[in-house]
Each structure stands twice: as structure tokens, then as C-alpha cells.
Amino acid sequence: MTTTRPAPPTLPALPSSPHRWHRPLVAVSIALAVLTLAGIGGALFDDRDLLGHAIWMKPLKFMISFALYCVTLAWMLSLQTKARRLGWWMGTVVAAGVAAEMVLIVGQVVVRGRQLHFNMSTPADKLIHDIMAGTVYLIWTAVLVVAIQLLFDKPGDRALRWGIRLALGTTLGGMLLGNLMFRATPAQQAATDATGREDFFGSHSVGVEDGGPGMPITGWSTEGGDLRIGHFLGVHALQLIPLVALGLVLLARRYAVLRPEGPRTALVAIGAASYGSLIWLVTWQAQGGESLVHPGRSTLFAFGSLLTATIVLSLAVLHRARRTTLD
């Protein structure tokens, strides 16, 4: 007597329809994409420098980063099945906040030619600094509300749901890493003690002054630690972790071992944990005054251990899934 093996689980469709995406966030993303083209033109024809770097580079990086952030959140909000009105308002808060931030960044850096971060040397600089800080926390709070909503919602299959939840949690933590930069350097503290004025407060570099030699495009320090690296990786967890979940859905169309939700969910969790550990690692490295491109033995050992653990755990999940599929 022959037995019929049950059909493999049906794969979820790739969500969702673009017409359901959050329109204000999409509009801001499109505006930033257009502004990016203008910024590239500015970078080509505007030869001004600020802190040793082309004056358009910082705005350009923010334009691209914000555009990716907004379009990803617009997609995530389209997956909501509960409290969609609240989600719409939170997305609109983020869109308005990002638009305000971008206006202030371009105005401060390109129009005024002034240092953007840590600059409180004039009343106008301090006002811009304070408005930007308040807007960032407003955006963070709105994203936190969305994260809480999606924690109790069930968009997509289980692997995608957890990919979105872990991405939102990681990006919220990554945004908070920016607070590590707001500490007075020894030179700033000495200047404050001597003058009684707090003209500059904070730095993204550790062990060296801001504005020194940096990596192409990112500008991350090649001589000392740079706290922007962990912050950047944390913020863009919003895109990378869900991409792992969606990539596994595509791979599952070819590899039967990935078709059940269980293995894909486990792999997404492993990927998110490894990515979070990488954020911690580069932040720890930066706080030690060590450049990303000149890692010490401890950093290399930690990275090797993280990579090994990620590979071993992933292979274990795939091996178990394969045995289950064959049984």
C-alpha cells in the first residue's frame, strides 16, 4: 500500500499592493529622491567644503537615508490589519518630521554653510539644533507606536511578521545610539571652562577630532572610532531585516526546505540577532577609539565568533528542516 506525501505548505504572496502604501511617506520619499538628484548636481558644481568634506555630502547622505526609511515604513504600514487609522497618523508624523529635518539640514549646511551637529555657537545654530533634536524624538515616538501596533498585529506569514517586528525594534535602538555622540570632548570641555560658553557639545569621533581623514562617501573616520557606524546600521535595520524575510520567501520557491514558516522564522531571528550583535560590536569598537578599517585582535576575534555562531546556527536550522521535510 502506498501513501501519498502531503503537499508542501503554500507560500505566502509577496506583500503588498503599492496603492495601499502610506501616501504621505511615499510623497516624502519621492521628493527626497528628486532632491537627491539636485544634490548630486550640487556636489558636482559646488566646490565649497565644510569640515574638510564637500558641503553637499552630508545633506546627500541624509536624503538617501531618509528616502529609504520613509518608503520602507510606508510599506510596513500597508500591512496593518488593526488600528490602521492610528498607524496612518503615526506615519504622517514621521513624514512631516523627516520633511522638517531635511529642510533644516539643507538650510543649515548648504544655505548657511554652518556645522550641522553639536553646534550651539550662535542663537540661530542653537535653535536649529534644538528643533532637530525635538523632531528626532517625535519621529522616534511615532515609530515606537507603529512597532507596538505591529507587535499585536499579524501581517503576512510568521517569518515576515517577526522580520518586521525585529526590524522596528532594532531601528528604534539604533536611533537611540545617536545619544552616545552628545558628550563633551576634552577640548570642548576645556573651551567651556575657559570661556563659560558652550559653543560646541558632542562629537561622532572617538580618540580624534571630527573632520579628519575618513572613508569615501560615508566619511567614517579611518584614524579613530566613529559612533555614526552603529547608528547607521541600527537605523537601516528597518530595511535589511525584512529583506532577509522576503529573500527567504523567494528562495522557498526553489528550495522546499524553506517552505514551512518555522525554518524561515528561525533564520530571520538568527539574522536579526546577528545583525544586532554586529551593531553592538561596531559601537563597542568605536567607543574604544578604534577605526572600522583598522580592527584590533579583540574586534577580529569577536567578529569571527559572531560569524561562526551565525553560520552554525543557520546550518542547524536548515539541517533540522531538511530532516523534517524528508520524514
Tab-separated table of C-alpha atoms in Angstrom:
chain	number	residue	atom	x	y	z
A	1	MET	CA	0.000	0.000	0.000
A	2	THR	CA	1.418	3.369	-0.986
A	3	THR	CA	0.977	6.556	0.980
A	4	THR	CA	0.728	9.971	-0.519
A	5	ARG	CA	3.105	12.555	0.914
A	6	PRO	CA	1.253	15.724	1.911
A	7	ALA	CA	1.713	18.715	-0.357
A	8	PRO	CA	4.260	21.277	0.798
A	9	PRO	CA	2.920	24.377	2.525
A	10	THR	CA	1.596	27.109	0.301
A	11	LEU	CA	3.960	30.043	0.099
A	12	PRO	CA	2.697	33.493	1.051
A	13	ALA	CA	2.413	36.098	-1.655
A	14	LEU	CA	4.896	38.930	-1.530
A	15	PRO	CA	3.034	41.812	0.134
A	16	SER	CA	1.658	44.313	-0.604
A	17	SER	CA	-0.041	46.391	-3.299
A	18	PRO	CA	1.678	49.772	-3.769
A	19	HIS	CA	-1.669	51.588	-3.810
A	20	ARG	CA	-2.071	50.668	-0.126
A	21	TRP	CA	1.244	52.226	0.893
A	22	HIS	CA	1.167	55.251	3.191
A	23	ARG	CA	0.859	58.168	0.777
A	24	PRO	CA	2.493	60.982	2.797
A	25	LEU	CA	5.543	58.796	3.405
A	26	VAL	CA	5.678	57.832	-0.269
A	27	ALA	CA	5.369	61.510	-1.250
A	28	VAL	CA	8.279	62.448	1.033
A	29	SER	CA	10.337	59.573	-0.393
A	30	ILE	CA	9.713	60.746	-3.962
A	31	ALA	CA	10.537	64.359	-3.016
A	32	LEU	CA	13.777	63.189	-1.403
A	33	ALA	CA	14.666	61.146	-4.486
A	34	VAL	CA	14.228	64.248	-6.658
A	35	LEU	CA	16.185	66.309	-4.144
A	36	THR	CA	18.944	63.697	-4.255
A	37	LEU	CA	19.365	64.318	-7.985
A	38	ALA	CA	19.608	68.043	-7.290
A	39	GLY	CA	22.097	67.313	-4.527
A	40	ILE	CA	24.270	65.260	-6.869
A	41	GLY	CA	24.322	68.239	-9.220
A	42	GLY	CA	25.270	70.462	-6.308
A	43	ALA	CA	28.082	68.111	-5.330
A	44	LEU	CA	29.428	68.225	-8.891
A	45	PHE	CA	29.341	72.002	-9.344
A	46	ASP	CA	29.562	73.438	-5.815
A	47	ASP	CA	33.185	73.337	-4.691
A	48	ARG	CA	32.613	74.560	-1.129
A	49	ASP	CA	33.903	72.486	1.801
A	50	LEU	CA	32.684	72.122	5.368
A	51	LEU	CA	34.873	70.426	7.990
A	52	GLY	CA	37.111	69.027	5.255
A	53	HIS	CA	34.299	67.437	3.220
A	54	ALA	CA	32.266	68.595	0.214
A	55	ILE	CA	29.417	70.711	1.528
A	56	TRP	CA	26.703	68.656	-0.227
A	57	MET	CA	27.849	65.257	1.097
A	58	LYS	CA	26.083	65.372	4.467
A	59	PRO	CA	22.718	66.508	3.021
A	60	LEU	CA	23.009	63.863	0.293
A	61	LYS	CA	23.542	61.092	2.821
A	62	PHE	CA	20.509	62.222	4.792
A	63	MET	CA	18.384	62.479	1.634
A	64	ILE	CA	19.126	58.882	0.640
A	65	SER	CA	18.805	57.536	4.177
A	66	PHE	CA	15.508	59.315	4.862
A	67	ALA	CA	14.083	58.266	1.472
A	68	LEU	CA	14.788	54.594	2.209
A	69	TYR	CA	13.419	54.914	5.733
A	70	CYS	CA	10.175	56.542	4.611
A	71	VAL	CA	9.417	54.155	1.753
A	72	THR	CA	10.091	51.129	3.969
A	73	LEU	CA	7.801	52.415	6.701
A	74	ALA	CA	5.162	53.229	4.063
A	75	TRP	CA	5.233	49.577	3.007
A	76	MET	CA	5.090	48.293	6.589
A	77	LEU	CA	2.052	50.427	7.377
A	78	SER	CA	0.269	48.988	4.326
A	79	LEU	CA	0.402	45.561	6.004
A	80	GLN	CA	-1.534	46.639	9.080
A	81	THR	CA	-4.851	44.914	9.720
A	82	LYS	CA	-5.681	46.619	13.041
A	83	ALA	CA	-5.878	50.277	14.136
A	84	ARG	CA	-4.983	51.412	10.641
A	85	ARG	CA	-6.121	54.980	11.363
A	86	LEU	CA	-3.663	55.335	14.227
A	87	GLY	CA	-0.935	53.868	12.041
A	88	TRP	CA	-1.759	56.384	9.307
A	89	TRP	CA	-1.395	59.289	11.724
A	90	MET	CA	1.886	57.967	13.087
A	91	GLY	CA	3.228	57.598	9.541
A	92	THR	CA	2.133	61.145	8.787
A	93	VAL	CA	4.002	62.380	11.871
A	94	VAL	CA	7.139	60.627	10.603
A	95	ALA	CA	6.686	62.085	7.110
A	96	ALA	CA	6.252	65.625	8.462
A	97	GLY	CA	9.192	65.187	10.833
A	98	VAL	CA	11.505	63.923	8.103
A	99	ALA	CA	10.486	66.781	5.799
A	100	ALA	CA	11.212	69.310	8.567
A	101	GLU	CA	14.566	67.684	9.336
A	102	MET	CA	15.591	67.810	5.689
A	103	VAL	CA	14.673	71.487	5.350
A	104	LEU	CA	16.782	72.297	8.418
A	105	ILE	CA	19.723	70.184	7.211
A	106	VAL	CA	19.848	71.809	3.774
A	107	GLY	CA	19.278	75.258	5.260
A	108	GLN	CA	21.968	74.923	7.914
A	109	VAL	CA	24.637	73.194	5.823
A	110	VAL	CA	24.164	74.334	2.234
A	111	VAL	CA	22.481	77.723	2.619
A	112	ARG	CA	24.140	78.979	5.807
A	113	GLY	CA	27.364	76.986	5.425
A	114	ARG	CA	27.348	76.126	9.121
A	115	GLN	CA	28.245	72.954	11.007
A	116	LEU	CA	25.076	70.902	11.472
A	117	HIS	CA	25.583	68.757	14.556
A	118	PHE	CA	26.837	69.745	18.013
A	119	ASN	CA	26.808	73.433	17.015
A	120	MET	CA	25.317	75.889	19.509
A	121	SER	CA	27.702	78.784	18.901
A	122	THR	CA	25.005	81.311	17.887
A	123	PRO	CA	21.313	81.659	18.834
A	124	ALA	CA	20.305	80.529	15.311
A	125	ASP	CA	22.589	77.485	15.469
A	126	LYS	CA	21.216	76.540	18.895
A	127	LEU	CA	17.625	76.975	17.735
A	128	ILE	CA	18.197	74.705	14.721
A	129	HIS	CA	19.980	72.187	16.957
A	130	ASP	CA	17.103	72.116	19.461
A	131	ILE	CA	14.376	71.866	16.813
A	132	MET	CA	16.165	68.985	15.099
A	133	ALA	CA	16.642	67.145	18.401
A	134	GLY	CA	12.972	67.549	19.309
A	135	THR	CA	11.863	66.413	15.847
A	136	VAL	CA	14.029	63.290	16.032
A	137	TYR	CA	12.399	62.288	19.321
A	138	LEU	CA	8.960	62.946	17.818
A	139	ILE	CA	9.806	60.635	14.901
A	140	TRP	CA	11.168	58.028	17.313
A	141	THR	CA	7.965	58.097	19.373
A	142	ALA	CA	5.778	57.707	16.275
A	143	VAL	CA	7.833	54.723	15.083
A	144	LEU	CA	7.580	53.229	18.596
A	145	VAL	CA	3.775	53.410	18.384
A	146	VAL	CA	3.881	51.653	14.991
A	147	ALA	CA	6.202	48.996	16.443
A	148	ILE	CA	3.806	48.352	19.341
A	149	GLN	CA	0.879	48.137	16.930
A	150	LEU	CA	2.621	45.596	14.714
A	151	LEU	CA	3.668	43.582	17.758
A	152	PHE	CA	-0.009	42.709	18.247
A	153	ASP	CA	-0.923	42.628	14.551
A	154	LYS	CA	-0.404	39.709	12.183
A	155	PRO	CA	0.653	40.957	8.729
A	156	GLY	CA	1.981	38.344	6.296
A	157	ASP	CA	3.246	34.957	7.425
A	158	ARG	CA	5.074	34.351	10.708
A	159	ALA	CA	8.599	34.861	9.331
A	160	LEU	CA	7.670	38.197	7.774
A	161	ARG	CA	5.815	39.315	10.901
A	162	TRP	CA	8.840	38.684	13.064
A	163	GLY	CA	11.127	40.234	10.499
A	164	ILE	CA	9.122	43.467	10.681
A	165	ARG	CA	8.886	43.420	14.482
A	166	LEU	CA	12.602	42.771	14.942
A	167	ALA	CA	13.453	45.408	12.334
A	168	LEU	CA	11.380	48.055	14.109
A	169	GLY	CA	12.847	47.157	17.494
A	170	THR	CA	16.400	47.248	16.146
A	171	THR	CA	15.915	50.542	14.325
A	172	LEU	CA	14.477	52.156	17.458
A	173	GLY	CA	17.578	51.066	19.364
A	174	GLY	CA	19.807	52.242	16.527
A	175	MET	CA	18.227	55.685	16.585
A	176	LEU	CA	18.930	55.960	20.321
A	177	LEU	CA	22.609	55.206	19.727
A	178	GLY	CA	22.862	58.736	18.410
A	179	ASN	CA	22.727	59.888	22.047
A	180	LEU	CA	26.234	58.500	22.569
A	181	MET	CA	27.564	61.321	20.411
A	182	PHE	CA	26.239	64.061	22.667
A	183	ARG	CA	29.021	64.168	25.221
A	184	ALA	CA	31.549	66.963	25.517
A	185	THR	CA	35.018	66.117	24.270
A	186	PRO	CA	38.013	67.125	26.433
A	187	ALA	CA	38.715	70.033	24.076
A	188	GLN	CA	35.094	71.206	24.210
A	189	GLN	CA	35.009	70.952	27.997
A	190	ALA	CA	38.249	72.925	28.259
A	191	ALA	CA	36.841	75.628	25.975
A	192	THR	CA	33.633	75.807	28.029
A	193	ASP	CA	35.587	76.057	31.284
A	194	ALA	CA	37.763	78.838	29.828
A	195	THR	CA	35.028	80.931	28.233
A	196	GLY	CA	31.902	79.980	30.128
A	197	ARG	CA	30.197	79.354	26.758
A	198	GLU	CA	29.082	76.032	25.367
A	199	ASP	CA	29.563	76.678	21.650
A	200	PHE	CA	30.002	73.028	20.656
A	201	PHE	CA	28.830	69.966	22.537
A	202	GLY	CA	29.372	66.435	21.270
A	203	SER	CA	31.296	64.543	18.624
A	204	HIS	CA	30.861	61.466	16.468
A	205	SER	CA	34.593	60.684	16.558
A	206	VAL	CA	36.368	58.998	19.473
A	207	GLY	CA	40.075	59.491	20.034
A	208	VAL	CA	40.380	62.002	17.182
A	209	GLU	CA	38.753	65.280	16.215
A	210	ASP	CA	35.775	65.427	13.854
A	211	GLY	CA	36.630	66.382	10.289
A	212	GLY	CA	39.760	64.247	9.973
A	213	PRO	CA	40.526	61.607	7.305
A	214	GLY	CA	37.505	59.467	6.538
A	215	MET	CA	36.235	56.670	4.327
A	216	PRO	CA	34.892	57.562	0.857
A	217	ILE	CA	31.209	58.611	0.762
A	218	THR	CA	30.429	57.725	4.408
A	219	GLY	CA	33.200	59.885	5.846
A	220	TRP	CA	33.619	57.459	8.755
A	221	SER	CA	36.940	58.046	10.477
A	222	THR	CA	39.920	55.988	9.316
A	223	GLU	CA	42.057	57.085	12.256
A	224	GLY	CA	39.801	56.681	15.296
A	225	GLY	CA	36.448	55.426	16.464
A	226	ASP	CA	33.270	56.649	14.797
A	227	LEU	CA	29.922	56.367	16.585
A	228	ARG	CA	27.995	57.004	13.371
A	229	ILE	CA	28.619	53.441	12.192
A	230	GLY	CA	26.465	51.681	14.790
A	231	HIS	CA	23.839	54.411	14.492
A	232	PHE	CA	23.723	53.957	10.708
A	233	LEU	CA	23.489	50.162	10.892
A	234	GLY	CA	20.782	50.391	13.523
A	235	VAL	CA	18.633	52.839	11.582
A	236	HIS	CA	18.825	50.770	8.395
A	237	ALA	CA	17.881	47.556	10.136
A	238	LEU	CA	14.421	48.740	9.074
A	239	GLN	CA	15.246	47.669	5.512
A	240	LEU	CA	17.754	44.868	5.951
A	241	ILE	CA	15.935	42.525	8.350
A	242	PRO	CA	12.649	42.449	6.372
A	243	LEU	CA	14.738	41.911	3.212
A	244	VAL	CA	16.039	38.715	4.822
A	245	ALA	CA	12.451	37.539	5.390
A	246	LEU	CA	11.374	38.453	1.852
A	247	GLY	CA	14.518	36.898	0.380
A	248	LEU	CA	13.732	33.637	2.161
A	249	VAL	CA	10.241	33.671	0.634
A	250	LEU	CA	11.792	33.944	-2.830
A	251	LEU	CA	14.301	31.178	-2.074
A	252	ALA	CA	11.500	28.990	-0.785
A	253	ARG	CA	10.006	28.916	-4.266
A	254	ARG	CA	13.048	26.898	-5.289
A	255	TYR	CA	14.055	25.111	-2.081
A	256	ALA	CA	11.355	23.051	-0.386
A	257	VAL	CA	13.228	23.085	2.926
A	258	LEU	CA	12.348	26.777	3.313
A	259	ARG	CA	8.654	26.481	2.549
A	260	PRO	CA	7.386	25.906	6.107
A	261	GLU	CA	7.130	29.008	8.271
A	262	GLY	CA	9.202	27.518	11.100
A	263	PRO	CA	12.639	27.377	9.440
A	264	ARG	CA	12.228	30.776	7.804
A	265	THR	CA	11.154	32.339	11.112
A	266	ALA	CA	14.156	30.814	12.877
A	267	LEU	CA	16.535	32.071	10.187
A	268	VAL	CA	15.050	35.571	10.400
A	269	ALA	CA	15.525	35.528	14.189
A	270	ILE	CA	19.130	34.370	13.799
A	271	GLY	CA	19.778	37.060	11.195
A	272	ALA	CA	18.245	39.781	13.378
A	273	ALA	CA	20.198	38.646	16.454
A	274	SER	CA	23.441	38.548	14.461
A	275	TYR	CA	22.773	41.980	12.991
A	276	GLY	CA	22.005	43.397	16.425
A	277	SER	CA	25.241	41.872	17.721
A	278	LEU	CA	27.125	43.472	14.832
A	279	ILE	CA	25.675	46.856	15.781
A	280	TRP	CA	26.853	46.332	19.349
A	281	LEU	CA	30.285	45.221	18.108
A	282	VAL	CA	30.972	48.249	15.900
A	283	THR	CA	29.681	50.582	18.628
A	284	TRP	CA	31.970	48.952	21.202
A	285	GLN	CA	34.830	49.220	18.717
A	286	ALA	CA	34.130	52.915	18.133
A	287	GLN	CA	33.910	53.693	21.840
A	288	GLY	CA	37.389	52.210	22.191
A	289	GLY	CA	38.709	54.750	19.675
A	290	GLU	CA	39.348	52.063	17.051
A	291	SER	CA	38.691	52.710	13.378
A	292	LEU	CA	36.448	50.316	11.461
A	293	VAL	CA	39.210	49.775	8.884
A	294	HIS	CA	41.905	49.086	11.492
A	295	PRO	CA	40.365	46.491	13.812
A	296	GLY	CA	42.367	45.097	16.701
A	297	ARG	CA	42.665	41.461	17.727
A	298	SER	CA	39.748	41.612	20.158
A	299	THR	CA	37.475	43.057	17.486
A	300	LEU	CA	38.535	40.469	14.919
A	301	PHE	CA	38.014	37.655	17.429
A	302	ALA	CA	34.555	38.948	18.339
A	303	PHE	CA	33.587	39.315	14.679
A	304	GLY	CA	34.885	35.824	13.857
A	305	SER	CA	32.940	34.343	16.772
A	306	LEU	CA	29.771	36.135	15.670
A	307	LEU	CA	30.158	34.959	12.074
A	308	THR	CA	30.837	31.379	13.160
A	309	ALA	CA	27.827	31.309	15.505
A	310	THR	CA	25.575	32.705	12.765
A	311	ILE	CA	26.689	30.097	10.233
A	312	VAL	CA	26.474	27.175	12.687
A	313	LEU	CA	23.006	28.111	13.921
A	314	SER	CA	21.722	28.668	10.381
A	315	LEU	CA	23.058	25.311	9.205
A	316	ALA	CA	21.491	23.624	12.228
A	317	VAL	CA	18.094	25.107	11.362
A	318	LEU	CA	18.394	24.033	7.718
A	319	HIS	CA	19.547	20.527	8.692
A	320	ARG	CA	16.617	20.051	11.026
A	321	ALA	CA	14.186	21.455	8.450
A	322	ARG	CA	15.586	19.118	5.796
A	323	ARG	CA	15.110	16.071	8.033
A	324	THR	CA	11.551	17.142	8.815
A	325	THR	CA	10.813	17.640	5.097
A	326	LEU	CA	12.138	14.196	4.217
A	327	ASP	CA	10.283	12.385	7.016
